Short mmCIF file of C-alpha atoms in Angstrom, two decimals:
data_model
loop_
_atom_site.label_atom_id
_atom_site.label_comp_id
_atom_site.label_asym_id
_atom_site.label_seq_id
_atom_site.Cartn_x
_atom_site.Cartn_y
_atom_site.Cartn_z
CA MET R 1479 1.66 -11.33 13.58
CA GLU R 1480 1.75 -8.39 15.97
CA ALA R 1481 5.09 -7.52 17.50
CA MET R 1482 6.01 -9.44 20.65
CA ASP R 1483 8.29 -8.49 23.51
CA THR R 1484 10.14 -10.83 25.86
CA SER R 1485 7.67 -9.80 28.55
CA ILE R 1486 4.10 -8.56 28.25
CA SER R 1487 4.10 -5.01 29.56
CA THR R 1488 1.18 -2.86 30.65
CA GLU R 1489 2.07 -0.50 27.80
CA GLU R 1490 1.72 -3.30 25.25
CA LYS R 1491 -1.68 -4.30 26.58
CA LYS R 1492 -2.87 -0.72 26.11
CA ARG R 1493 -1.95 -0.55 22.43
CA ARG R 1494 -5.01 -0.22 20.29
CA LEU R 1495 -5.32 -2.51 17.30
CA GLU R 1496 -4.65 0.29 14.80
CA GLN R 1497 -1.46 1.24 16.70
CA LYS R 1498 0.15 -2.16 16.37
CA VAL R 1499 3.09 -3.06 14.16
CA PHE R 1500 2.79 -6.47 12.50
CA VAL R 1501 5.70 -8.79 11.88
CA ASN R 1502 6.64 -11.02 8.95
CA ARG R 1503 10.26 -11.54 10.01
CA SER R 1504 11.75 -11.05 13.47
CA LEU R 1505 13.60 -7.79 13.92
CA THR R 1506 15.30 -6.23 16.96
CA LEU R 1507 15.15 -2.45 16.91
CA GLU R 1508 18.16 -2.35 19.22
CA ASN R 1509 20.30 -3.62 16.30
CA ILE R 1510 19.12 -0.89 13.92
CA LYS R 1511 21.75 1.83 13.57
CA CYS R 1512 20.00 3.90 10.93
CA TYR R 1513 16.38 4.69 10.02
CA GLY R 1514 15.42 5.86 6.54
CA PHE R 1515 12.09 7.45 5.64
CA ASP R 1516 10.25 8.20 2.44
CA MET R 1517 8.20 11.40 2.55
CA ASP R 1518 5.00 11.10 0.51
CA TYR R 1519 2.43 8.82 2.15
CA THR R 1520 4.98 7.94 4.87
CA LEU R 1521 6.03 10.97 6.91
CA ALA R 1522 3.54 13.09 4.98
CA THR R 1523 0.08 11.55 5.17
CA TYR R 1524 -2.49 12.99 2.81
CA THR R 1525 -6.12 13.55 3.74
CA SER R 1526 -8.34 10.89 2.24
CA PRO R 1527 -10.47 11.08 0.15
CA ASP R 1528 -9.90 14.83 -0.40
CA TYR R 1529 -6.41 14.39 -1.83
CA GLU R 1530 -7.41 11.48 -4.07
CA SER R 1531 -10.37 13.53 -5.32
CA LEU R 1532 -8.02 16.39 -6.17
CA GLY R 1533 -5.73 14.07 -8.11
CA PHE R 1534 -8.70 12.45 -9.84
CA GLU R 1535 -9.98 15.82 -11.03
CA GLN R 1536 -6.55 16.82 -12.33
CA ILE R 1537 -6.20 13.60 -14.33
CA ARG R 1538 -9.79 13.71 -15.57
CA ASP R 1539 -9.36 17.28 -16.80
CA ARG R 1540 -6.12 16.34 -18.52
CA MET R 1541 -7.87 13.49 -20.34
CA VAL R 1542 -10.47 15.93 -21.68
CA SER R 1543 -7.79 18.42 -22.73
CA ILE R 1544 -6.13 15.80 -24.96
CA GLY R 1545 -9.38 14.97 -26.73
CA TYR R 1546 -11.45 12.63 -24.56
CA PRO R 1547 -15.22 13.31 -24.50
CA HIS R 1548 -16.48 15.95 -22.06
CA GLU R 1549 -18.93 13.39 -20.69
CA ILE R 1550 -16.24 12.05 -18.36
CA LEU R 1551 -16.26 15.38 -16.51
CA ARG R 1552 -19.45 14.27 -14.79
CA TYR R 1553 -17.60 11.49 -13.00
CA LYS R 1554 -16.62 12.05 -9.37
CA TYR R 1555 -14.06 10.16 -7.34
CA ASP R 1556 -15.59 7.16 -5.57
CA PRO R 1557 -13.37 6.14 -2.61
CA SER R 1558 -15.23 2.85 -2.19
CA PHE R 1559 -14.27 1.51 -5.60
CA PRO R 1560 -10.47 1.51 -6.08
CA THR R 1561 -8.00 -0.49 -4.04
CA ARG R 1562 -4.31 -1.20 -4.43
CA GLY R 1563 -3.03 -4.46 -5.87
CA LEU R 1564 -5.50 -4.66 -8.74
CA VAL R 1565 -4.39 -5.93 -12.14
CA VAL R 1566 -5.52 -4.15 -15.30
CA ASP R 1567 -6.21 -6.29 -18.37
CA THR R 1568 -5.44 -3.76 -21.10
CA THR R 1569 -6.87 -5.99 -23.84
CA TYR R 1570 -10.44 -6.31 -22.54
CA GLY R 1571 -10.46 -3.34 -20.17
CA ASN R 1572 -11.08 -5.41 -17.06
CA LEU R 1573 -9.96 -4.75 -13.49
CA LEU R 1574 -8.88 -8.00 -11.84
CA LYS R 1575 -8.36 -8.77 -8.19
CA VAL R 1576 -6.14 -11.85 -7.95
CA ASP R 1577 -4.68 -14.00 -5.21
CA SER R 1578 -1.03 -14.82 -4.60
CA ASN R 1579 -1.18 -17.65 -7.17
CA GLY R 1580 -2.76 -15.57 -9.92
CA ASN R 1581 -6.29 -16.87 -9.41
CA ILE R 1582 -8.95 -14.31 -10.31
CA LEU R 1583 -11.05 -13.39 -7.29
CA VAL R 1584 -13.02 -10.42 -8.64
CA CYS R 1585 -13.47 -9.12 -12.17
CA SER R 1586 -15.05 -5.79 -13.09
CA HIS R 1587 -15.57 -4.05 -16.41
CA GLY R 1588 -15.90 -0.37 -15.62
CA PHE R 1589 -18.25 -0.34 -12.64
CA GLN R 1590 -19.96 -3.59 -13.65
CA PHE R 1591 -18.86 -6.69 -11.73
CA LEU R 1592 -18.81 -9.78 -13.93
CA LYS R 1593 -19.88 -13.30 -13.05
CA GLY R 1594 -17.43 -16.15 -13.41
CA HIS R 1595 -19.13 -17.74 -16.38
CA ILE R 1596 -18.78 -14.46 -18.31
CA PHE R 1597 -15.07 -13.78 -17.82
CA TYR R 1598 -13.91 -17.39 -17.49
CA PRO R 1599 -13.48 -18.04 -21.27
CA TYR R 1600 -11.22 -15.00 -21.63
CA TYR R 1601 -8.60 -16.18 -19.13
CA ILE R 1602 -8.75 -19.98 -18.90
CA LYS R 1603 -6.13 -20.58 -21.60
CA LEU R 1604 -3.51 -18.19 -20.25
CA SER R 1605 -0.13 -19.66 -19.32
CA SER R 1606 2.32 -18.30 -16.76
CA HIS R 1607 4.54 -16.61 -19.36
CA GLN R 1608 2.02 -15.84 -22.10
CA ASP R 1609 0.78 -12.35 -22.99
CA LEU R 1610 1.98 -10.83 -19.72
CA GLU R 1611 2.34 -7.47 -21.46
CA LYS R 1612 -1.47 -7.36 -21.39
CA TYR R 1613 -1.46 -6.77 -17.66
CA SER R 1614 -0.43 -3.87 -15.46
CA LEU R 1615 -0.26 -3.96 -11.67
CA LEU R 1616 -1.65 -0.99 -9.71
CA ASN R 1617 0.37 -1.02 -6.49
CA LYS R 1618 0.83 2.67 -5.73
CA LEU R 1619 -1.23 4.54 -3.18
CA PHE R 1620 -1.90 7.26 -5.74
CA VAL R 1621 -4.08 5.23 -8.12
CA PRO R 1622 -7.15 7.30 -9.00
CA SER R 1623 -9.89 5.30 -10.66
CA ILE R 1624 -10.55 6.84 -14.07
CA PRO R 1625 -13.86 5.35 -15.25
CA VAL R 1626 -13.28 5.86 -18.98
CA LEU R 1627 -13.19 2.09 -19.37
CA ASN R 1628 -16.84 1.88 -18.39
CA SER R 1629 -18.53 -0.38 -20.95
CA SER R 1630 -21.02 -3.18 -20.74
CA SER R 1631 -19.60 -5.56 -23.33
CA LEU R 1632 -16.33 -7.47 -23.50
CA LEU R 1633 -14.96 -5.92 -26.67
CA LYS R 1634 -11.35 -4.94 -27.33
CA GLY R 1635 -12.07 -1.24 -27.36
CA PHE R 1636 -14.41 1.62 -26.57
CA GLN R 1637 -16.76 3.06 -29.19
CA HIS R 1638 -17.60 6.77 -29.13
CA GLY R 1639 -19.36 7.83 -32.31
CA ASP R 1640 -17.20 6.73 -35.21
CA LEU R 1641 -14.09 6.57 -33.01
CA LEU R 1642 -12.80 3.25 -31.68
CA MET R 1643 -9.96 3.20 -29.16
CA SER R 1644 -8.32 0.14 -27.68
CA TYR R 1645 -8.28 -0.26 -23.91
CA ARG R 1646 -4.49 -0.46 -24.03
CA SER R 1647 -4.33 2.98 -25.64
CA MET R 1648 -6.75 4.42 -23.11
CA PHE R 1649 -4.86 2.94 -20.20
CA GLN R 1650 -1.62 4.42 -21.51
CA ASP R 1651 -3.34 7.80 -21.86
CA VAL R 1652 -4.43 7.58 -18.22
CA ARG R 1653 -0.88 6.69 -17.18
CA ASP R 1654 0.46 9.61 -19.19
CA ALA R 1655 -2.09 11.92 -17.58
CA VAL R 1656 -0.96 10.77 -14.12
CA ASP R 1657 2.66 11.46 -15.05
CA TYR R 1658 1.66 14.83 -16.47
CA THR R 1659 0.05 15.99 -13.22
CA HIS R 1660 3.22 15.06 -11.34
CA ASP R 1661 5.76 16.30 -13.89
CA THR R 1662 4.11 19.70 -14.32
CA GLY R 1663 3.69 20.11 -10.58
CA SER R 1664 0.04 21.12 -10.88
CA LEU R 1665 -1.08 18.69 -8.18
CA LYS R 1666 1.71 19.73 -5.83
CA GLU R 1667 0.96 23.40 -6.44
CA LEU R 1668 -2.67 22.95 -5.44
CA THR R 1669 -1.58 20.89 -2.42
CA THR R 1670 0.82 23.54 -1.12
CA LYS R 1671 -1.86 26.23 -1.47
CA ASN R 1672 -4.13 24.39 0.96
CA LEU R 1673 -1.93 22.33 3.27
CA GLU R 1674 -4.47 22.17 6.07
CA LYS R 1675 -7.00 20.51 3.77
CA TYR R 1676 -4.73 18.01 2.05
CA VAL R 1677 -1.90 17.19 4.47
CA VAL R 1678 -2.34 15.59 7.90
CA ARG R 1679 -0.18 17.22 10.56
CA ASP R 1680 0.43 14.84 13.46
CA PRO R 1681 2.07 16.21 16.64
CA ASN R 1682 3.67 12.82 17.25
CA LEU R 1683 5.89 13.08 14.17
CA PRO R 1684 8.57 15.38 15.66
CA VAL R 1685 8.44 13.35 18.86
CA LEU R 1686 9.07 10.11 16.97
CA LEU R 1687 11.96 11.53 14.94
CA THR R 1688 13.55 13.05 18.05
CA ARG R 1689 13.32 9.76 19.91
CA ILE R 1690 14.85 7.80 17.03
CA LYS R 1691 17.65 10.33 16.50
CA GLU R 1692 18.76 9.86 20.11
CA VAL R 1693 19.71 6.23 19.44
CA ALA R 1694 20.34 6.02 15.68
CA LYS R 1695 21.00 7.98 12.51
CA VAL R 1696 18.04 9.20 10.50
CA PHE R 1697 17.79 10.08 6.81
CA LEU R 1698 15.07 11.24 4.44
CA ALA R 1699 15.06 9.96 0.84
CA THR R 1700 12.24 11.28 -1.33
CA ASN R 1701 11.48 11.46 -5.04
CA SER R 1702 9.97 14.91 -4.53
CA ASP R 1703 11.88 18.05 -5.47
CA TYR R 1704 13.44 20.36 -2.91
CA TYR R 1705 10.79 23.09 -3.07
CA TYR R 1706 7.90 20.71 -2.37
CA THR R 1707 9.89 18.86 0.30
CA GLU R 1708 10.73 22.16 2.02
CA VAL R 1709 7.08 23.25 2.11
CA ILE R 1710 5.72 19.90 3.32
CA MET R 1711 8.39 19.20 5.95
CA THR R 1712 8.25 22.76 7.29
CA TYR R 1713 4.50 22.37 7.71
CA LEU R 1714 4.87 18.98 9.40
CA LEU R 1715 7.79 19.73 11.73
CA GLU R 1716 8.34 23.46 12.17
CA SER R 1717 4.67 24.41 12.39
CA ASN R 1718 3.98 21.48 14.67
CA VAL R 1719 5.93 22.51 17.77
CA LYS R 1720 4.18 22.46 21.13
CA PRO R 1721 3.80 25.85 22.88
CA GLY R 1722 6.91 26.69 24.91
CA SER R 1723 9.14 24.27 22.99
CA PRO R 1724 12.16 25.66 21.08
CA ARG R 1725 11.65 26.07 17.34
CA LYS R 1726 14.18 24.33 15.11
CA SER R 1727 14.66 23.65 11.43
CA TRP R 1728 13.01 20.54 10.02
CA ARG R 1729 16.38 19.51 8.60
CA SER R 1730 17.78 19.16 12.13
CA TYR R 1731 15.59 16.08 12.63
CA PHE R 1732 17.68 14.23 10.02
CA ASP R 1733 21.36 13.39 9.64
CA LEU R 1734 20.92 13.31 5.87
CA VAL R 1735 18.28 14.67 3.48
CA VAL R 1736 18.18 13.54 -0.16
CA VAL R 1737 15.59 14.82 -2.66
CA ASP R 1738 14.97 13.89 -6.32
CA THR R 1739 16.15 10.33 -5.60
CA LYS R 1740 14.35 8.82 -8.62
CA LYS R 1741 13.54 5.59 -6.82
CA PRO R 1742 13.74 2.71 -7.73
CA LEU R 1743 16.81 3.82 -9.74
CA PHE R 1744 18.16 5.13 -6.43
CA PHE R 1745 18.58 1.53 -5.19
CA ALA R 1746 20.60 0.53 -8.27
CA GLU R 1747 23.16 2.67 -10.07
CA GLY R 1748 21.46 5.88 -8.95
CA THR R 1749 22.21 9.33 -10.35
CA VAL R 1750 24.77 12.09 -9.80
CA LEU R 1751 24.85 13.39 -6.21
CA ARG R 1752 24.64 17.18 -6.05
CA GLN R 1753 24.14 19.73 -3.31
CA VAL R 1754 21.04 21.92 -3.13
CA ASP R 1755 21.31 25.63 -2.44
CA THR R 1756 18.64 25.91 0.26
CA ASN R 1757 18.36 29.68 -0.27
CA THR R 1758 17.41 29.46 -3.94
CA GLY R 1759 16.38 25.80 -4.28
CA LYS R 1760 18.74 25.40 -7.24
CA LEU R 1761 21.33 22.65 -7.63
CA ARG R 1762 24.98 23.54 -7.24
CA ILE R 1763 27.20 22.63 -10.16
CA GLY R 1764 29.40 19.56 -10.07
CA THR R 1765 29.19 16.15 -8.45
CA TYR R 1766 29.53 16.14 -4.67
CA THR R 1767 32.26 13.73 -3.51
CA GLY R 1768 33.02 15.00 0.00
CA ASP R 1769 32.02 13.91 3.47
CA LEU R 1770 28.57 14.31 4.98
CA GLN R 1771 27.72 17.89 5.90
CA HIS R 1772 24.95 18.14 8.47
CA GLY R 1773 22.15 20.50 7.53
CA THR R 1774 22.96 20.17 3.84
CA VAL R 1775 20.31 18.95 1.41
CA TYR R 1776 21.45 16.67 -1.41
CA SER R 1777 19.84 15.75 -4.72
CA GLY R 1778 20.03 12.42 -6.55
CA GLY R 1779 22.68 9.93 -5.49
CA SER R 1780 22.13 6.29 -4.68
CA SER R 1781 21.60 3.97 -1.74
CA ASP R 1782 25.30 3.06 -1.83
CA ILE R 1783 26.23 6.71 -1.46
CA VAL R 1784 23.82 7.06 1.47
CA CYS R 1785 25.49 4.12 3.24
CA ASP R 1786 28.94 5.62 2.64
CA LEU R 1787 27.96 9.07 3.89
CA LEU R 1788 26.32 7.69 7.04
CA GLY R 1789 28.91 4.98 7.66
CA VAL R 1790 26.41 2.12 7.81
CA ILE R 1791 25.78 -1.11 5.90
CA GLY R 1792 22.58 -2.67 4.59
CA LYS R 1793 21.62 -4.79 7.58
CA ASP R 1794 21.96 -1.77 9.90
CA ILE R 1795 19.19 0.15 8.12
CA LEU R 1796 15.42 0.03 8.62
CA TYR R 1797 13.79 1.76 5.67
CA VAL R 1798 10.18 2.96 5.99
CA GLY R 1799 8.12 3.52 2.85
CA ASP R 1800 4.71 3.04 1.27
CA HIS R 1801 5.51 1.50 -2.14
CA ILE R 1802 6.13 -2.24 -2.29
CA PHE R 1803 8.33 -2.14 -5.39
CA GLY R 1804 9.80 1.36 -5.36
CA ASP R 1805 10.63 1.38 -1.63
CA ILE R 1806 10.45 -2.07 -0.10
CA LEU R 1807 11.39 -4.71 -2.69
CA LYS R 1808 14.29 -2.79 -4.24
CA SER R 1809 15.82 -1.69 -0.93
CA LYS R 1810 15.67 -5.24 0.43
CA LYS R 1811 16.66 -7.15 -2.69
CA ARG R 1812 19.51 -4.93 -3.86
CA GLN R 1813 20.79 -3.52 -0.58
CA GLY R 1814 19.68 -5.92 2.14
CA TRP R 1815 17.96 -3.17 4.11
CA LYS R 1816 15.36 -4.07 6.71
CA THR R 1817 11.95 -2.85 5.62
CA PHE R 1818 8.82 -1.34 7.15
CA LEU R 1819 5.84 -0.98 4.82
CA VAL R 1820 3.28 1.73 5.57
CA VAL R 1821 -0.21 0.48 4.67
CA PRO R 1822 -2.74 3.22 5.49
CA GLU R 1823 -5.59 0.94 4.38
CA LEU R 1824 -4.90 -1.22 7.43
CA THR R 1825 -6.87 1.24 9.55
CA LYS R 1826 -10.05 0.45 7.60
CA GLU R 1827 -9.17 -3.25 7.30
CA LEU R 1828 -8.73 -3.57 11.06
CA GLN R 1829 -11.85 -1.53 11.78
CA VAL R 1830 -14.02 -3.76 9.61
CA TRP R 1831 -12.41 -6.87 11.08
CA GLU R 1832 -13.03 -5.66 14.63
CA GLU R 1833 -16.65 -4.82 13.84
CA ARG R 1834 -17.41 -8.04 11.96
CA LYS R 1835 -15.19 -10.61 13.64
CA ASN R 1836 -18.19 -11.92 15.58
CA ILE R 1837 -19.16 -13.62 12.32
CA PHE R 1838 -16.06 -15.79 12.55
CA GLU R 1839 -16.51 -16.32 16.27
CA GLU R 1840 -19.89 -17.84 15.51
CA LEU R 1841 -18.27 -20.08 12.90
CA LYS R 1842 -16.45 -21.88 15.69
CA CYS R 1843 -19.77 -23.41 16.63
CA LEU R 1844 -22.00 -22.95 13.60
CA ASP R 1845 -21.80 -22.98 9.83
CA LEU R 1846 -23.01 -19.77 8.26
CA TYR R 1847 -24.41 -18.85 4.90
CA LEU R 1848 -21.88 -17.56 2.39
CA ALA R 1849 -23.99 -14.46 1.93
CA GLU R 1850 -23.15 -13.29 5.45
CA LEU R 1851 -19.45 -13.50 4.65
CA ASN R 1852 -20.02 -11.63 1.41
CA LYS R 1853 -21.58 -8.80 3.41
CA MET R 1854 -18.37 -8.54 5.38
CA ASP R 1855 -16.28 -8.39 2.20
CA MET R 1856 -18.45 -5.60 0.85
CA SER R 1857 -17.87 -3.58 4.04
CA TYR R 1858 -14.32 -2.93 2.82
CA GLY R 1859 -15.56 -1.38 -0.44
CA GLN R 1860 -16.77 -2.56 -3.81
CA MET R 1861 -13.58 -4.51 -4.46
CA GLY R 1862 -13.54 -6.04 -0.98
CA SER R 1863 -10.57 -6.30 1.35
CA LEU R 1864 -7.09 -5.17 0.31
CA LEU R 1865 -5.60 -8.34 1.84
CA ARG R 1866 -8.08 -11.12 1.24
CA SER R 1867 -11.00 -12.23 -0.87
CA GLY R 1868 -12.91 -15.14 0.53
CA SER R 1869 -10.42 -17.86 1.39
CA ARG R 1870 -7.75 -16.36 -0.81
CA GLN R 1871 -4.87 -14.10 0.08
CA THR R 1872 -4.63 -11.26 -2.44
CA LEU R 1873 -1.57 -10.59 -4.56
CA PHE R 1874 -0.92 -7.42 -2.56
CA ALA R 1875 -1.01 -9.38 0.71
CA SER R 1876 1.47 -11.95 -0.57
CA GLN R 1877 3.84 -9.18 -1.69
CA LEU R 1878 3.47 -7.48 1.68
CA MET R 1879 4.41 -10.67 3.52
CA ARG R 1880 7.26 -11.47 1.14
CA TYR R 1881 9.03 -8.14 0.98
CA ALA R 1882 8.20 -6.21 4.18
CA ASP R 1883 9.80 -7.22 7.47
CA LEU R 1884 7.30 -5.06 9.36
CA TYR R 1885 4.12 -3.33 8.31
CA SER R 1886 1.57 -1.05 9.92
CA SER R 1887 -1.02 1.58 9.07
CA SER R 1888 1.41 4.38 9.93
CA CYS R 1889 5.11 4.83 10.62
CA LEU R 1890 4.03 6.80 13.71
CA ASN R 1891 3.01 3.52 15.33
CA LEU R 1892 6.70 3.06 16.13
CA MET R 1893 5.91 5.60 18.87
CA HIS R 1894 4.17 2.86 20.82
CA TYR R 1895 7.25 0.61 21.05
CA PRO R 1896 10.55 1.08 22.91
CA VAL R 1897 13.57 1.78 20.71
CA ASN R 1898 15.11 -1.55 21.80
CA TYR R 1899 11.98 -3.56 21.02
CA LEU R 1900 12.13 -7.12 19.68
CA PHE R 1901 9.59 -7.69 16.92
CA MET R 1902 9.14 -11.45 16.94
CA ALA R 1903 7.66 -13.30 13.98
CA PRO R 1904 5.68 -16.46 14.77
CA PRO R 1905 7.26 -19.85 14.02
CA VAL R 1906 5.91 -21.13 10.69
CA LEU R 1907 6.30 -24.63 9.27
CA VAL R 1908 4.46 -24.34 5.97
CA SER R 1909 1.69 -21.79 5.47
CA PRO R 1910 1.67 -18.10 6.47
CA PRO R 1911 0.03 -17.50 9.87
CA LEU R 1912 -2.01 -14.58 8.55
CA TRP R 1913 -4.65 -16.96 7.31
CA SER R 1914 -6.55 -19.77 8.96
CA ASN R 1915 -7.01 -23.14 7.28
CA ILE R 1916 -10.32 -23.75 5.62
CA THR R 1917 -12.16 -26.85 4.48
CA GLU R 1918 -15.28 -26.97 2.37
CA ARG R 1919 -17.75 -29.79 2.70
CA ARG R 1920 -21.21 -30.54 1.40
CA LEU R 1921 -23.88 -31.39 3.93
CA THR R 1922 -27.50 -32.34 3.46
CA ALA R 1923 -30.40 -31.61 5.75
CA GLU R 1924 -30.87 -35.33 6.31
CA SER R 1925 -27.23 -35.95 7.31
CA ASP R 1926 -27.11 -33.33 10.04
CA SER R 1927 -29.98 -33.15 12.48
CA GLY R 1928 -28.75 -29.82 13.80
CA MET R 1929 -29.10 -28.18 10.40
CA LYS R 1930 -32.43 -29.63 9.23
CA LYS R 1931 -33.81 -26.21 8.50
CA LEU R 1932 -31.25 -25.75 5.72
CA GLN R 1933 -31.99 -26.90 2.22
CA SER R 1934 -30.26 -29.93 0.80
CA ASN R 1935 -26.75 -29.66 -0.63
CA VAL R 1936 -26.01 -26.20 0.79
CA HIS R 1937 -22.32 -25.30 0.72
CA LEU R 1938 -21.13 -24.77 4.26
CA LEU R 1939 -17.84 -23.79 5.77
CA VAL R 1940 -15.82 -25.39 8.50
CA ILE R 1941 -13.20 -23.01 9.75
CA ASN R 1942 -10.16 -24.35 11.56
CA ILE R 1943 -9.22 -21.57 13.95
CA SER R 1944 -7.31 -23.75 16.38
CA HIS R 1945 -4.00 -22.05 15.63
CA THR R 1946 -5.29 -18.52 15.03
CA GLU R 1947 -3.19 -16.06 17.04
CA ASP R 1948 -3.47 -12.37 17.82
CA GLY R 1949 -1.61 -11.46 14.65
CA CYS R 1950 -3.85 -13.57 12.39
CA LEU R 1951 -6.00 -10.72 11.18
CA TYR R 1952 -8.19 -12.38 8.62
CA PRO R 1953 -9.43 -15.95 9.02
CA CYS R 1954 -10.45 -17.37 5.69
CA THR R 1955 -13.82 -17.29 4.04
CA HIS R 1956 -14.93 -19.03 0.88
CA GLU R 1957 -14.86 -17.86 -2.71
CA GLY R 1958 -16.97 -20.02 -4.98
CA PHE R 1959 -15.56 -19.44 -8.45
CA ILE R 1960 -11.81 -19.21 -9.08
CA VAL R 1961 -10.08 -18.78 -12.43
CA ASN R 1962 -6.30 -19.01 -12.73
CA LEU R 1963 -4.69 -15.99 -14.34
CA ARG R 1964 -1.14 -17.11 -13.48
CA CYS R 1965 0.02 -13.53 -13.28
CA THR R 1966 3.72 -13.31 -12.46
CA HIS R 1967 4.16 -9.54 -12.29
#
């Protein structure tokens, strides 16, 4: 549900849909004493699909360099195909989109989408704790779609000449290639050479951080190294000053800056806290055990150390990040921090919903063909919506609602709310309010005089939208064939 104030202000009415912050659990900003931010994909937004294409090319080239056929060089990044929250079956090489209960909603093999009767026999006998090592969850924003698993038959490997490789081996090679591009810094090097192309510079960012710092403490905790953080944050904050405004260091926007945090380890035992020499970028010897020094950049550490340095406790902190497990789940589960999940895909999700919601408005009075609803799903991309598939809430959506207190398409949307704002979650008795109830019934042309033009035994939908509120983004549609994967990742 969208955030609610005690009174409906003119300012609130003017908020555009993509500027809204949505609420899973009530939260009063006035009680927040400290704001924490991740950098990549949170404060630093990367240009899409240019940045994903760059990463795709780096990974693709790495795959060829370790022996994969040169034919894969002809593949280009397709932004309509991948989405977060997909599950990879590393035995049969399938990409699975599942709901919150593990039911399979969409199954593709390479770029070929499979019908239910084809993939059903391969998953029907799975139990909730059986063969879970076969599956890997793709929940990061940086998940380029490497199409080396493109094959037309459900075999347990890929044949190239006299070479047979298992899908599990290929998937691990892709994972290793992703790690390689990050560990060697090749992707970051290309990014820093063309910041204007790959990094979005928003003039509202310094305004937001200044506003927050007036009422609370602010810290930056990023997995990136100091050099990359320095380049990105300088570009975002020091090169983003309005004419006539005083120029100040990007570090002055924060009470504490920590790089190389190694999240999610950062939220557990963490690593040694060391100071960074900002002149050379090198780490100073020894473990830092002193008090907080403003303007100093630290490396490593843990969430406990951050709380001690800033003099705050878990419930005082609102942490803003983009990764459900690395940022949101761990910070909430282990530290009790309040959480704000950045979901850039919401911009497209809301746009499609706004453009196509007339379909559901018509459903209040009429039953529509399922094909019309399928057209709406395909407007999101080949895999459909990030948050729903037919009547089913996706696994990503269930994780979002479970672990994030707030979520929005950008952390900058906090700009549109007062710093003492009350984000009010709707009262819920049983089911989440994000989804409307749905009932399926079978009607015949003879039993309904108003639908005589329809053929007999057509599946129709009756949508109960009686309790749909402003925050209920996606009323349900119908998905005809469901297989239970019982994935518990």
